[in-house]
PDB file of C-alpha atoms in Angstrom:
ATOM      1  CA  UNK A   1       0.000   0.000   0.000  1.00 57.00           C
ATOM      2  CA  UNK A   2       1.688   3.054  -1.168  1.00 56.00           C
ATOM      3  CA  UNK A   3       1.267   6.764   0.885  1.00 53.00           C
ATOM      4  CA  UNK A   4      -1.772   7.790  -0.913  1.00 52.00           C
ATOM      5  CA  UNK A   5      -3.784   4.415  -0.766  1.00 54.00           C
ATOM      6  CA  UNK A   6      -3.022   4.793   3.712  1.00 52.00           C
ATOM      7  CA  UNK A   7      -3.525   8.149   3.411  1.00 47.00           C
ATOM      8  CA  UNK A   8      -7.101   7.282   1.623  1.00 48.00           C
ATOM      9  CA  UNK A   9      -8.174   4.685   4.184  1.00 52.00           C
ATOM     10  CA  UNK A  10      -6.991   6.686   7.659  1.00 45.00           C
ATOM     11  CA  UNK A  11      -9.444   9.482   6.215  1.00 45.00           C
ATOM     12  CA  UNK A  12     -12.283   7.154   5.675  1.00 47.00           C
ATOM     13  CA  UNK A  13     -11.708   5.539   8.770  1.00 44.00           C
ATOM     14  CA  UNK A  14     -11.780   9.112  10.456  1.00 43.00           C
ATOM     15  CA  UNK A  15     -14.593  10.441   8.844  1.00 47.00           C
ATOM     16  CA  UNK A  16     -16.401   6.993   9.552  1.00 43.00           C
ATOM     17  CA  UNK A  17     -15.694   7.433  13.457  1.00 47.00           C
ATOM     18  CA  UNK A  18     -16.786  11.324  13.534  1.00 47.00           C
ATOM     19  CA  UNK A  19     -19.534  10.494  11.975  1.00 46.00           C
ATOM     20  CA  UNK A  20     -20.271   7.161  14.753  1.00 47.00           C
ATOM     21  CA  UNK A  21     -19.822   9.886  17.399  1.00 43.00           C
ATOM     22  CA  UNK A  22     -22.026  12.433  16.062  1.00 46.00           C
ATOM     23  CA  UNK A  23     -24.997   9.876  16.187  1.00 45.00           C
ATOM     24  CA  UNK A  24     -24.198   8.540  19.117  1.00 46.00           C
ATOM     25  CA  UNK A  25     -24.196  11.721  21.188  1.00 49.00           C
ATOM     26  CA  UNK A  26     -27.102  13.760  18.783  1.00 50.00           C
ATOM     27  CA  UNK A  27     -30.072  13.717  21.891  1.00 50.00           C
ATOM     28  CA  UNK A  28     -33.512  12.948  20.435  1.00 54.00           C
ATOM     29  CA  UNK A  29     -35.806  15.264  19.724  1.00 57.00           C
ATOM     30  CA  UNK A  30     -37.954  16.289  22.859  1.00 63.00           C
ATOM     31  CA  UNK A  31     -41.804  16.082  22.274  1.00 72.00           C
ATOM     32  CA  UNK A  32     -43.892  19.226  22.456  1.00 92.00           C
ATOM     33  CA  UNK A  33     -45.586  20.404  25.425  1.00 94.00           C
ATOM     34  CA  UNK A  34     -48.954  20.180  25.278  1.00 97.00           C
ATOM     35  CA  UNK A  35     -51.492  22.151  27.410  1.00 97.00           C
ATOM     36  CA  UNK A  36     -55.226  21.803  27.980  1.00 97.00           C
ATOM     37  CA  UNK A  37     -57.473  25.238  28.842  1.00 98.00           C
ATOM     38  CA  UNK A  38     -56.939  26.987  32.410  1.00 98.00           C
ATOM     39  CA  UNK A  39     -59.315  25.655  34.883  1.00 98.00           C
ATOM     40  CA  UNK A  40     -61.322  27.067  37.956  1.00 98.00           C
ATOM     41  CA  UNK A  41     -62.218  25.205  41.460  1.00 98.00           C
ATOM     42  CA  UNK A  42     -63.744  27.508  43.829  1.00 98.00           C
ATOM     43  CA  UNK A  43     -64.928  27.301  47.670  1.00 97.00           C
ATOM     44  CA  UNK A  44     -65.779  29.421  50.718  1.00 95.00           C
ATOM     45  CA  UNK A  45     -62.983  32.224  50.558  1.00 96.00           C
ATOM     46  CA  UNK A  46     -60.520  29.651  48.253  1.00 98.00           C
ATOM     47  CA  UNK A  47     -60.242  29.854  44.779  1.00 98.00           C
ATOM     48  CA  UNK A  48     -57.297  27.783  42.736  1.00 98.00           C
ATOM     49  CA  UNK A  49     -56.966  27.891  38.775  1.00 98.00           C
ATOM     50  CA  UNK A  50     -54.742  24.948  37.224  1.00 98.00           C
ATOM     51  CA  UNK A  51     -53.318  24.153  33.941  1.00 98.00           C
ATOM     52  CA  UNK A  52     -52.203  20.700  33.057  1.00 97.00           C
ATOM     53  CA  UNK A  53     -49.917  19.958  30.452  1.00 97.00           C
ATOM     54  CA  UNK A  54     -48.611  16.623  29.059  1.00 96.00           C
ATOM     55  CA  UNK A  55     -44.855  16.476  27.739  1.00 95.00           C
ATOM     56  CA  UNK A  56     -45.339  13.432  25.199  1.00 90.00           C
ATOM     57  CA  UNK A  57     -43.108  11.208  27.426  1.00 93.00           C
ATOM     58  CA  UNK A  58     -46.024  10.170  29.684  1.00 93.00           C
ATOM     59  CA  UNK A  59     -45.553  12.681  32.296  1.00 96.00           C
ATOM     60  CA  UNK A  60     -48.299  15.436  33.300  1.00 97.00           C
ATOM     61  CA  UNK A  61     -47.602  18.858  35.005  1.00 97.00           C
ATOM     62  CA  UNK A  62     -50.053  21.313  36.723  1.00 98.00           C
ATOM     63  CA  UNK A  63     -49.562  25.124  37.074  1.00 98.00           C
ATOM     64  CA  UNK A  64     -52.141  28.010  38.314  1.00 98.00           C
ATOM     65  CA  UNK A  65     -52.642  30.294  41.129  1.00 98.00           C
ATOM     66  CA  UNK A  66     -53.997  29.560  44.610  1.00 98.00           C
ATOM     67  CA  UNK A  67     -56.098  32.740  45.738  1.00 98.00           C
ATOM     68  CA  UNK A  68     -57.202  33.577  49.196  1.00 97.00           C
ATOM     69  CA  UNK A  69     -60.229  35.643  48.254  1.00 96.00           C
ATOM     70  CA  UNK A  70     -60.978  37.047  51.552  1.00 95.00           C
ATOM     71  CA  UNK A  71     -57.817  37.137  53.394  1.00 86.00           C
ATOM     72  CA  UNK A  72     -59.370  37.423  56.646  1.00 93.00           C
ATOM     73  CA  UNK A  73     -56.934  35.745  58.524  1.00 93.00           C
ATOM     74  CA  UNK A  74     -57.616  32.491  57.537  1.00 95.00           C
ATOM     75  CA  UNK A  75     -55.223  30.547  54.768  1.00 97.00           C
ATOM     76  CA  UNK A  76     -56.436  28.970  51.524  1.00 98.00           C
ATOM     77  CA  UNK A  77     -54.876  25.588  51.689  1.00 98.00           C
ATOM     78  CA  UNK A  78     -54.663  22.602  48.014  1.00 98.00           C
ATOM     79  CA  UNK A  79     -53.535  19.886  47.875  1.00 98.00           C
ATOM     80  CA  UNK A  80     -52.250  19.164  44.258  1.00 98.00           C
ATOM     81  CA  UNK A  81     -51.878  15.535  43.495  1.00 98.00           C
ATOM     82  CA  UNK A  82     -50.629  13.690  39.842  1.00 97.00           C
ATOM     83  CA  UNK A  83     -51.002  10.210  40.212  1.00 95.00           C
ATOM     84  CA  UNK A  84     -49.145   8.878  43.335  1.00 95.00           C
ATOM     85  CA  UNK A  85     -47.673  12.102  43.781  1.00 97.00           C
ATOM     86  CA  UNK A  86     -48.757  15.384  45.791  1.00 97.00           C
ATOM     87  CA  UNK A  87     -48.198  19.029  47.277  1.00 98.00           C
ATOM     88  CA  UNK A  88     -49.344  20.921  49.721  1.00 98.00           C
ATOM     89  CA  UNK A  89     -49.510  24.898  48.687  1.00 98.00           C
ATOM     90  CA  UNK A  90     -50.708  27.108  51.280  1.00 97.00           C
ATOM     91  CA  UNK A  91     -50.997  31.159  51.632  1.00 97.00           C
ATOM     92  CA  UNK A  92     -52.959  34.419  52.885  1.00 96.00           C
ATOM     93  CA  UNK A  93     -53.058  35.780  49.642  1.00 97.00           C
ATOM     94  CA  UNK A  94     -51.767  34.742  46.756  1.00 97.00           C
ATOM     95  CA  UNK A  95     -49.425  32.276  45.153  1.00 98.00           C
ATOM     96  CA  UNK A  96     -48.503  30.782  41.851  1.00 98.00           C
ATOM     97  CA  UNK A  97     -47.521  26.969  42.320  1.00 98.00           C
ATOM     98  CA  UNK A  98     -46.263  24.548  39.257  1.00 98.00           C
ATOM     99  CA  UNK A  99     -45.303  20.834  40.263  1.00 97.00           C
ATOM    100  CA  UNK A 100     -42.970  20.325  37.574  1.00 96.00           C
ATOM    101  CA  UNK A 101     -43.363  17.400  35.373  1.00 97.00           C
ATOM    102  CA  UNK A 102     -44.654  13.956  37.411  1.00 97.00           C
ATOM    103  CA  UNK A 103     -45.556  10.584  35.818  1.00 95.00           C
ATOM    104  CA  UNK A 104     -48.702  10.854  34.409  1.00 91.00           C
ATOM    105  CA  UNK A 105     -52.039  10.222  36.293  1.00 92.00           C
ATOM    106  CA  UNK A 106     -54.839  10.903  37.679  1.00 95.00           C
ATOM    107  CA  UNK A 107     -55.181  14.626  38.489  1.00 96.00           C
ATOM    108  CA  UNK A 108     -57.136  15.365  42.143  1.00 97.00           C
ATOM    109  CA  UNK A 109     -56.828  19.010  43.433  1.00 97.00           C
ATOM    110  CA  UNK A 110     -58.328  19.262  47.063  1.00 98.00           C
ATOM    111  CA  UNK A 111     -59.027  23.383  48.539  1.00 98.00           C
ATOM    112  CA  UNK A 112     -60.391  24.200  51.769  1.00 97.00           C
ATOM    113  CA  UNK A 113     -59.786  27.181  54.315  1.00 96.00           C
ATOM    114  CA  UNK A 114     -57.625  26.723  57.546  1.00 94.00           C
TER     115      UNK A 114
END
């Protein structure tokens, strides 16, 4: 094999591992975020609007605002649950809350004054 014909093959070898590497380290495409319409569950001085969105890789999150519409002392208290998973959001006023993105399931949002 004479200089030109090794010189031939270590560049097609080269270019053969760049381009190996470049699809092995390329991340895939992330699916779109999804969102459904802002929702509204009131009670007795509580009022909480959520916003579930699903990220195409079977996990759901929830954003809004919990509201305490009379702040007369008394807190507005959710609970926030996905699936298996839950949060507690509590305040005398306001406050925006977002659970980030949980396996998807059933959504259950509990309000109530304390």
């Amino acid at each position: 094999m004479n200089a030109a014909q090794r010189f031939a093959t270590l560049t097609t070898c080269v270019a053969l591992a760049a381009t190996s590497l470049t699809a092995l380290t390329t991340t895939p495409a992330t699916a779109a975020v999804k969102c459904l319409k802002t929702q509204t569950k009131t009670d007795t001085g509580v009022k909480i609007t959520y916003r579930p969105c699903t990220d195409g890789n079977g996990r759901t999150r929830l954003t809004g605002t919990l509201t305490d519409t009379k702040e007369d002392g008394f807190y507005a208290v959710a609970n926030v649950r996905i699936g298996d998973w839950s949060m507690g959001v509590k305040t005398g006023s306001s406050k925006y809350y977002s659970t980030g993105f949980r396996t998807s399931g059933s959504i259950g949002i509990t309000i109530f004054r304390s």
